[in-house]
CSV table of C-alpha atoms in Angstrom, one decimal:
chain,number,residue,atom,x,y,z
A,1,GLN,CA,-2.8,18.0,7.2
A,2,VAL,CA,-1.7,14.4,7.8
A,3,HIS,CA,2.0,13.7,7.0
A,4,LEU,CA,4.5,10.5,7.4
A,5,VAL,CA,7.8,11.1,7.3
A,6,GLN,CA,10.1,8.0,7.2
A,7,SER,CA,14.1,7.6,8.2
A,8,GLY,CA,16.4,7.4,5.4
A,9,ALA,CA,17.8,4.8,2.6
A,10,GLU,CA,19.8,2.1,4.8
A,11,VAL,CA,22.5,-0.2,3.2
A,12,LYS,CA,23.3,-3.3,5.5
A,13,LYS,CA,24.9,-6.8,5.4
A,14,PRO,CA,23.1,-10.1,5.5
A,15,GLY,CA,22.4,-10.9,8.6
A,16,ALA,CA,22.4,-7.6,10.4
A,17,SER,CA,19.1,-5.8,11.3
A,18,VAL,CA,17.7,-2.7,10.2
A,19,ASN,CA,15.3,0.0,11.8
A,20,VAL,CA,12.9,2.3,9.7
A,21,SER,CA,11.4,5.0,11.5
A,22,CYS,CA,8.1,7.1,10.6
A,23,LYS,CA,6.8,9.8,12.1
A,24,ALA,CA,3.2,10.9,11.7
A,25,SER,CA,2.2,14.4,11.9
A,26,GLY,CA,-1.3,16.5,11.4
A,27,TYR,CA,-3.7,13.9,13.3
A,28,THR,CA,-4.5,12.3,16.6
A,29,PHE,CA,-1.6,9.6,16.7
A,30,THR,CA,-3.5,7.2,19.1
A,31,ALA,CA,-6.7,7.1,16.5
A,32,TYR,CA,-5.1,5.2,13.3
A,33,TYR,CA,-3.3,2.2,12.9
A,34,ILE,CA,-0.2,2.3,11.3
A,35,HIS,CA,0.5,-0.7,8.9
A,36,TRP,CA,4.1,-1.7,7.4
A,37,TRP,CA,4.3,-2.4,3.2
A,38,ARG,CA,7.7,-3.3,1.3
A,39,GLN,CA,7.8,-3.1,-2.2
A,40,ALA,CA,11.0,-5.0,-3.8
A,41,PRO,CA,12.4,-3.7,-7.5
A,42,GLY,CA,9.8,-4.0,-10.0
A,43,GLN,CA,7.0,-5.9,-7.7
A,44,SER,CA,4.0,-5.6,-6.2
A,45,LEU,CA,3.4,-4.5,-2.6
A,46,GLU,CA,3.8,-6.9,0.3
A,47,TRP,CA,2.0,-6.4,3.8
A,48,MET,CA,4.5,-6.7,6.9
A,49,GLY,CA,2.0,-6.5,9.7
A,50,TRP,CA,0.2,-3.3,12.1
A,51,ILE,CA,0.9,-1.5,14.9
A,52,ASP,CA,-2.0,-0.1,16.9
A,53,PRO,CA,-0.3,3.1,18.5
A,54,ASN,CA,-3.0,3.6,21.0
A,55,THR,CA,-2.3,0.6,22.7
A,56,GLY,CA,0.9,-1.2,21.0
A,57,GLY,CA,-0.1,-4.4,20.2
A,58,THR,CA,0.9,-5.8,17.2
A,59,ARG,CA,0.0,-8.2,14.4
A,60,TYR,CA,2.6,-9.2,11.9
A,61,ALA,CA,2.5,-11.5,8.5
A,62,GLN,CA,3.4,-15.1,9.0
A,63,ASN,CA,5.9,-14.5,6.3
A,64,PHE,CA,7.9,-12.1,8.6
A,65,GLN,CA,6.8,-13.6,12.3
A,66,GLY,CA,10.1,-14.0,14.2
A,67,ARG,CA,12.1,-11.6,12.4
A,68,VAL,CA,9.7,-8.2,12.4
A,69,THR,CA,9.0,-6.2,15.5
A,70,MET,CA,6.8,-2.6,15.2
A,71,THR,CA,7.2,-0.7,18.3
A,72,ARG,CA,6.1,2.7,19.1
A,73,ASP,CA,7.3,6.3,21.2
A,74,THR,CA,3.3,8.0,21.5
A,75,SER,CA,5.8,11.2,22.9
A,76,ILE,CA,7.0,11.6,19.7
A,77,SER,CA,4.3,10.5,17.3
A,78,THR,CA,6.2,8.0,16.1
A,79,VAL,CA,6.4,4.4,15.0
A,80,TYR,CA,9.5,1.5,14.4
A,81,MET,CA,9.8,-1.2,12.0
A,82,GLU,CA,12.8,-3.3,12.9
A,83,LEU,CA,13.7,-6.2,10.3
A,84,THR,CA,16.4,-8.8,11.7
A,85,ARG,CA,18.5,-11.5,9.9
A,86,LEU,CA,18.3,-9.8,6.7
A,87,ARG,CA,18.7,-11.2,3.6
A,88,SER,CA,19.4,-10.0,-0.2
A,89,ASP,CA,16.1,-10.2,-0.9
A,90,ASP,CA,14.6,-8.0,1.9
A,91,THR,CA,16.1,-5.3,-0.5
A,92,ALA,CA,12.5,-3.1,-1.0
A,93,VAL,CA,11.2,-0.2,-0.4
A,94,TYR,CA,9.3,0.0,3.0
A,95,TYR,CA,6.3,2.2,3.3
A,96,CYS,CA,4.4,2.9,6.5
A,97,ALA,CA,0.7,3.6,6.0
A,98,ARG,CA,-2.0,5.0,8.1
A,99,GLY,CA,-5.2,2.7,8.0
A,100,PRO,CA,-7.3,1.1,7.5
A,101,ASN,CA,-10.2,4.2,6.6
A,102,SER,CA,-12.9,1.9,4.8
A,103,GLY,CA,-10.5,-0.7,4.4
A,104,SER,CA,-8.1,1.7,2.6
A,105,PHE,CA,-4.9,3.1,3.3
A,106,ASP,CA,-5.5,7.1,2.8
A,107,TYR,CA,-1.8,8.7,4.1
A,108,TRP,CA,1.9,6.9,3.0
A,109,GLY,CA,5.0,7.6,3.8
A,110,PRO,CA,7.5,8.4,1.0
A,111,GLY,CA,9.1,4.6,1.8
A,112,THR,CA,12.7,3.6,3.1
A,113,LEU,CA,15.1,2.1,0.8
A,114,VAL,CA,16.8,-0.6,2.1
A,115,THR,CA,19.4,-2.4,0.2
A,116,ILE,CA,21.1,-5.5,1.4
A,117,SER,CA,24.6,-6.2,-0.2
A,118,SER,CA,27.8,-7.9,1.2
B,1,GLU,CA,-5.0,-15.8,1.5
B,2,ILE,CA,-7.3,-13.4,-0.9
B,3,VAL,CA,-5.2,-12.9,-4.1
B,4,LEU,CA,-6.3,-10.6,-6.6
B,5,THR,CA,-5.2,-11.2,-10.2
B,6,GLN,CA,-5.0,-7.7,-11.9
B,7,SER,CA,-5.6,-7.2,-16.1
B,8,PRO,CA,-4.6,-6.8,-18.5
B,9,GLY,CA,-0.8,-6.8,-17.2
B,10,THR,CA,-0.1,-3.7,-19.7
B,11,LEU,CA,-2.5,-1.4,-21.2
B,12,SER,CA,-1.2,0.9,-24.5
B,13,LEU,CA,-4.0,3.6,-24.8
B,14,SER,CA,-3.8,7.2,-25.9
B,15,PRO,CA,-4.8,10.3,-24.1
B,16,GLY,CA,-8.3,11.0,-24.3
B,17,GLU,CA,-9.2,7.4,-24.8
B,18,ARG,CA,-11.4,5.4,-22.0
B,19,ALA,CA,-9.2,3.0,-19.9
B,20,THR,CA,-10.8,-0.1,-17.9
B,21,LEU,CA,-9.1,-1.8,-15.7
B,22,SER,CA,-9.7,-4.9,-14.1
B,23,CYS,CA,-9.0,-7.1,-10.6
B,24,ARG,CA,-10.5,-10.4,-9.6
B,25,ALA,CA,-10.5,-11.7,-6.2
B,26,SER,CA,-9.6,-15.5,-5.3
B,27,GLN,CA,-12.7,-15.6,-3.1
B,28,SER,CA,-15.6,-12.8,-2.4
B,29,VAL,CA,-14.3,-9.5,-0.9
B,30,SER,CA,-16.8,-7.1,0.7
B,31,SER,CA,-17.4,-4.1,-1.5
B,32,ARG,CA,-16.6,-2.1,1.3
B,33,TYR,CA,-13.2,-3.1,1.5
B,34,LEU,CA,-12.0,-3.2,-2.0
B,35,ALA,CA,-9.5,0.0,-3.1
B,36,TRP,CA,-7.6,1.3,-6.4
B,37,TYR,CA,-4.2,3.4,-6.1
B,38,GLN,CA,-2.2,4.9,-8.0
B,39,GLN,CA,1.5,4.8,-8.3
B,40,LYS,CA,3.9,6.7,-10.2
B,41,ARG,CA,7.7,5.8,-10.2
B,42,GLY,CA,9.7,6.8,-7.5
B,43,GLN,CA,6.6,7.5,-5.6
B,44,ALA,CA,4.5,6.0,-2.7
B,45,PRO,CA,1.1,4.4,-3.7
B,46,ARG,CA,-2.0,7.2,-4.2
B,47,LEU,CA,-5.3,5.9,-2.7
B,48,LEU,CA,-7.8,6.6,-5.7
B,49,ILE,CA,-10.8,4.6,-4.5
B,50,TYR,CA,-12.2,3.0,-1.8
B,51,SER,CA,-15.2,0.6,-1.0
B,52,THR,CA,-15.1,-0.2,-4.6
B,53,SER,CA,-16.5,3.2,-5.8
B,54,SER,CA,-16.1,6.3,-3.2
B,55,ARG,CA,-13.3,8.4,-4.6
B,56,ALA,CA,-10.5,9.5,-2.2
B,57,THR,CA,-10.4,13.2,-1.4
B,58,GLY,CA,-9.0,15.4,-4.5
B,59,ILE,CA,-9.7,12.8,-6.7
B,60,PRO,CA,-11.3,13.8,-10.2
B,61,ASP,CA,-14.2,12.4,-11.2
B,62,ARG,CA,-13.0,10.9,-14.6
B,63,PHE,CA,-11.6,8.1,-12.0
B,64,SER,CA,-14.9,5.7,-11.3
B,65,GLY,CA,-14.8,2.0,-9.8
B,66,SER,CA,-17.5,-0.9,-9.8
B,67,GLY,CA,-17.5,-4.4,-9.0
B,68,SER,CA,-19.2,-6.7,-6.1
B,69,GLY,CA,-17.8,-10.5,-5.1
B,70,THR,CA,-14.7,-11.4,-7.2
B,71,ASP,CA,-14.6,-8.9,-10.0
B,72,PHE,CA,-14.1,-4.8,-9.6
B,73,THR,CA,-13.2,-2.8,-12.0
B,74,LEU,CA,-11.2,0.8,-12.1
B,75,THR,CA,-12.4,2.9,-15.3
B,76,ILE,CA,-10.8,6.0,-16.3
B,77,SER,CA,-12.9,7.9,-18.6
B,78,ARG,CA,-10.5,9.9,-20.8
B,79,LEU,CA,-7.1,9.8,-19.8
B,80,GLU,CA,-5.1,12.9,-19.2
B,81,PRO,CA,-0.9,12.9,-19.8
B,82,GLU,CA,-0.7,12.4,-15.9
B,83,ASP,CA,-2.7,9.2,-15.4
B,84,PHE,CA,-0.1,7.1,-16.8
B,85,ALA,CA,1.1,5.2,-13.9
B,86,VAL,CA,0.7,1.8,-12.4
B,87,TYR,CA,-2.1,1.1,-11.0
B,88,TYR,CA,-3.3,-1.6,-8.2
B,89,CYS,CA,-6.4,-3.1,-6.6
B,90,GLN,CA,-6.0,-4.1,-2.9
B,91,GLN,CA,-8.3,-5.5,-0.7
B,92,PHE,CA,-8.6,-5.6,3.5
B,93,GLY,CA,-10.5,-8.8,4.5
B,94,ASN,CA,-11.4,-10.0,7.8
B,95,SER,CA,-8.5,-11.4,8.8
B,96,PRO,CA,-4.7,-10.9,7.4
B,97,PRO,CA,-3.0,-11.2,5.0
B,98,TYR,CA,-4.2,-8.2,3.4
B,99,SER,CA,-3.3,-7.9,-0.3
B,100,PHE,CA,-2.4,-5.8,-3.8
B,101,GLY,CA,-3.0,-7.0,-7.1
B,102,GLN,CA,0.0,-7.4,-9.1
B,103,GLY,CA,-0.5,-3.8,-11.1
B,104,THR,CA,-1.6,-2.7,-14.3
B,105,ASN,CA,0.9,-0.7,-16.0
B,106,LEU,CA,-1.2,1.7,-18.3
B,107,GLU,CA,1.3,3.3,-20.9
B,108,ILE,CA,0.9,5.9,-23.3
B,109,LYS,CA,0.7,4.0,-26.8
């Protein structure tokens, strides 16, 4: 059974960094990309980028270039998303999702709430 | 960048009724790469339909998808109480950014 388990909620000050983890189980970790999305309160989902767990290759959305870094540790089937220079409008739930599988994302983590507050 | 526009923003219906949700893309989307999700409050999105019309594992057959090019539709044939939620369409084009629509809130009338 496929599971993506994310790290817990975070509260950060403006200008700080946050690191969210996503641990995969129930499938071959290196067989699927992991994408990161975020959802601000009351809003739709915004794509942040992807990581190929097999190669470590990444691609980031232009909106996050220079602030986001995605990495992986194949020994523990975990990917990480670090976002730096946090601002109040980075307050959101951050999701990891497996895919694409026929262009869609079939398994999602439960989300990690990141709150930016001074 | 492909923008997905969903309509209506809110749809008020009663259990047992038929729901028709629309998703329009700003440019043509391959039918292989158009999906629909359901999201309930406090939960992650749940994949319902992929490749325009294929139901994901465990999704009841009252959910169906159709469309092509720039116009896509999600239909729920007979609404059950658990179907009231927010629904999103999503595209995965040849190049990023990938995108979701702004959502349709399906509420109980």
